[in-house]
Amino acid sequence: MKKLEEYVVSIPDFPEPGIIFRDVTSILQDPDGLHMAVEGLINMVKDIDFDVVVGAESRGFIFGTPVAYELHKAFVLARKPGKLPRETVSREYALEYGTGTIEMHKDAIKPGQKVVIIDDLIATGGTVEAIAKLVEELGGQVVKICFVMELAGLEGRKKLAGYDVEAEIVYEGK
């Protein structure tokens, strides 16, 4: 049986020279890879007491929804600005070249709910840090943060210090 990292296509010099792009879509394109990735995420959280899965736009939706479905939990979207139809809360975060903003519905997390955040990749950690802060602003408690892949060389875990963070695949570089 293949390991999950064998489903990842690595593309050298994309988007710029010296960068190795880890393509998560190659996991999605293979039924065994997709199944293995989702099962790995389920195994990370199956013994944790939680109420809600929050998925980061957009690949966190792909990986988080089947986890929520399988474990019979609610699923909440964390989206780019202007995509959610009801009243939202938002948080700005730093990007490599500028800033980004993430939003959630104001009523998405109830006070006291325990939350798992799922995304495909942790790089610098800014997006998921912003999501965690929004969860806490709404009165929720982040009990676990899960990723399919981690680029450890970008030190995203530093921004998530104090949270329980786990990744299925860890690449030492950037």
Coordinates of C-alpha atoms in Angstrom, one line a residue:
M1 CA 0.0 0.0 0.0
K2 CA 1.3 3.5 -0.9
K3 CA 2.0 6.1 1.7
L4 CA 0.0 9.4 1.5
E5 CA 3.0 11.4 0.5
E6 CA 3.4 9.2 -2.6
Y7 CA 0.1 10.7 -3.9
V8 CA 1.6 14.2 -3.7
V9 CA 3.1 15.6 -6.9
S10 CA 6.0 17.9 -6.2
I11 CA 6.7 20.6 -8.8
P12 CA 10.1 22.2 -8.7
D13 CA 10.6 25.9 -9.4
F14 CA 6.9 26.8 -9.1
P15 CA 5.7 29.5 -8.6
E16 CA 9.3 30.7 -8.7
P17 CA 12.8 29.3 -8.9
G18 CA 13.9 27.4 -5.8
I19 CA 10.4 26.6 -4.6
I20 CA 9.0 23.1 -4.6
F21 CA 5.2 23.2 -4.9
R22 CA 3.4 20.4 -3.1
D23 CA 0.3 19.8 -5.2
V24 CA -2.6 18.6 -3.0
T25 CA -4.9 18.1 -6.1
S26 CA -3.0 15.0 -7.0
I27 CA -4.2 13.5 -3.7
L28 CA -7.8 14.4 -4.6
Q29 CA -7.5 13.0 -8.1
D30 CA -6.8 9.5 -6.8
P31 CA -9.6 7.7 -5.0
D32 CA -7.1 5.9 -2.7
G33 CA -5.2 9.1 -2.0
L34 CA -8.4 11.0 -1.1
H35 CA -9.6 8.2 1.1
M36 CA -6.3 7.9 2.9
A37 CA -6.1 11.7 3.5
V38 CA -9.6 11.8 4.9
E39 CA -9.1 8.7 7.0
G40 CA -5.9 10.2 8.4
L41 CA -7.7 13.3 9.5
I42 CA -10.6 11.3 11.0
N43 CA -8.0 9.3 13.0
M44 CA -6.5 12.5 14.3
V45 CA -9.8 13.6 15.9
K46 CA -11.9 10.5 16.5
D47 CA -11.0 10.3 20.2
I48 CA -11.4 14.1 20.8
D49 CA -14.5 15.6 22.4
F50 CA -15.6 18.3 19.9
D51 CA -18.8 19.8 18.4
V52 CA -17.8 21.5 15.2
V53 CA -15.4 21.2 12.3
V54 CA -14.3 24.5 10.7
G55 CA -12.9 24.3 7.2
A56 CA -10.6 27.0 5.8
E57 CA -11.5 28.2 2.2
S58 CA -11.2 26.3 0.0
R59 CA -9.4 23.0 0.4
G60 CA -10.3 22.9 4.1
F61 CA -13.9 22.5 2.8
I62 CA -12.9 19.5 0.8
F63 CA -11.1 17.7 3.6
G64 CA -13.2 19.0 6.6
T65 CA -16.7 18.1 5.3
P66 CA -16.2 14.3 5.1
V67 CA -14.6 14.4 8.6
A68 CA -17.6 16.2 10.0
Y69 CA -20.0 13.9 8.1
E70 CA -18.3 10.7 9.2
L71 CA -18.1 11.8 12.9
H72 CA -21.6 13.4 12.8
K73 CA -20.4 16.9 13.6
A74 CA -21.5 20.3 12.4
F75 CA -19.4 21.9 9.6
V76 CA -18.6 25.7 9.5
L77 CA -17.1 27.6 6.6
A78 CA -14.3 30.1 7.0
R79 CA -14.3 32.2 3.8
K80 CA -12.8 35.1 2.0
P81 CA -14.6 38.4 2.4
G82 CA -18.0 38.9 0.8
K83 CA -18.8 35.2 0.3
L84 CA -21.1 34.6 3.3
P85 CA -24.7 35.9 3.1
R86 CA -25.4 36.6 6.8
E87 CA -23.8 38.8 9.4
T88 CA -20.1 37.9 9.7
V89 CA -17.1 38.5 11.9
S90 CA -13.7 38.9 10.2
R91 CA -10.0 39.0 11.0
E92 CA -7.1 40.2 8.9
Y93 CA -3.9 38.3 8.8
A94 CA -0.4 38.7 7.2
L95 CA 0.5 37.2 3.9
E96 CA 3.9 37.0 2.4
Y97 CA 3.2 40.1 0.4
G98 CA 0.4 42.0 2.0
T99 CA -2.7 40.9 4.1
G100 CA -5.7 38.7 3.7
T101 CA -9.0 38.6 5.5
I102 CA -11.1 35.6 6.6
E103 CA -14.8 35.6 7.7
M104 CA -17.2 33.4 9.5
H105 CA -20.9 33.8 10.1
K106 CA -21.4 35.5 13.5
D107 CA -23.7 32.7 14.6
A108 CA -21.5 29.9 13.3
I109 CA -19.9 29.0 16.7
K110 CA -21.9 29.0 19.9
P111 CA -20.2 29.9 23.2
G112 CA -18.6 26.8 24.8
Q113 CA -18.5 24.8 21.6
K114 CA -15.3 22.8 21.0
V115 CA -13.9 23.2 17.6
V116 CA -11.5 21.3 15.2
I117 CA -10.0 23.3 12.4
I118 CA -9.0 21.5 9.2
D119 CA -7.1 22.8 6.2
D120 CA -5.0 21.1 3.5
L121 CA -1.7 22.9 4.2
I122 CA 0.1 24.8 6.9
A123 CA 2.7 27.2 5.5
T124 CA 3.2 30.4 7.5
G125 CA 0.1 29.6 9.7
G126 CA -1.5 33.0 9.3
T127 CA -4.9 31.9 7.9
V128 CA -5.5 29.3 10.5
E129 CA -4.3 31.5 13.3
A130 CA -6.9 34.1 12.2
I131 CA -9.6 31.4 12.1
A132 CA -8.7 30.2 15.6
K133 CA -9.0 33.8 16.9
L134 CA -12.4 34.1 15.2
V135 CA -13.5 30.9 16.9
E136 CA -12.4 32.2 20.3
E137 CA -14.0 35.6 19.6
L138 CA -17.3 33.8 19.2
G139 CA -16.8 31.9 22.4
G140 CA -15.6 28.6 21.0
Q141 CA -12.6 26.6 22.1
V142 CA -10.1 25.3 19.5
V143 CA -9.3 21.7 20.6
K144 CA -7.3 20.6 17.6
I145 CA -5.9 21.9 14.3
C146 CA -5.3 19.4 11.5
F147 CA -3.6 19.6 8.2
V148 CA -2.9 17.1 5.3
M149 CA 0.5 18.7 4.7
E150 CA 3.0 20.9 6.5
L151 CA 5.8 23.0 5.2
A152 CA 7.9 23.0 8.4
G153 CA 10.5 25.3 7.0
L154 CA 8.0 28.2 7.0
E155 CA 7.5 27.7 10.8
G156 CA 3.7 28.1 10.7
R157 CA 3.5 26.2 14.0
K158 CA 5.1 29.1 15.8
K159 CA 1.9 31.2 15.1
L160 CA -0.2 28.3 16.4
A161 CA 1.8 27.8 19.6
G162 CA -0.6 26.8 22.4
Y163 CA -2.8 24.8 20.0
D164 CA -2.8 21.0 19.4
V165 CA -1.5 20.9 15.8
E166 CA -1.0 17.8 13.7
A167 CA -0.2 17.2 10.0
E168 CA -0.3 13.9 8.1
I169 CA 2.7 14.8 6.0
V170 CA 5.6 17.0 7.1
Y171 CA 8.0 18.5 4.6
E172 CA 11.1 19.9 6.2
G173 CA 11.6 22.6 3.6
K174 CA 9.6 25.5 2.4

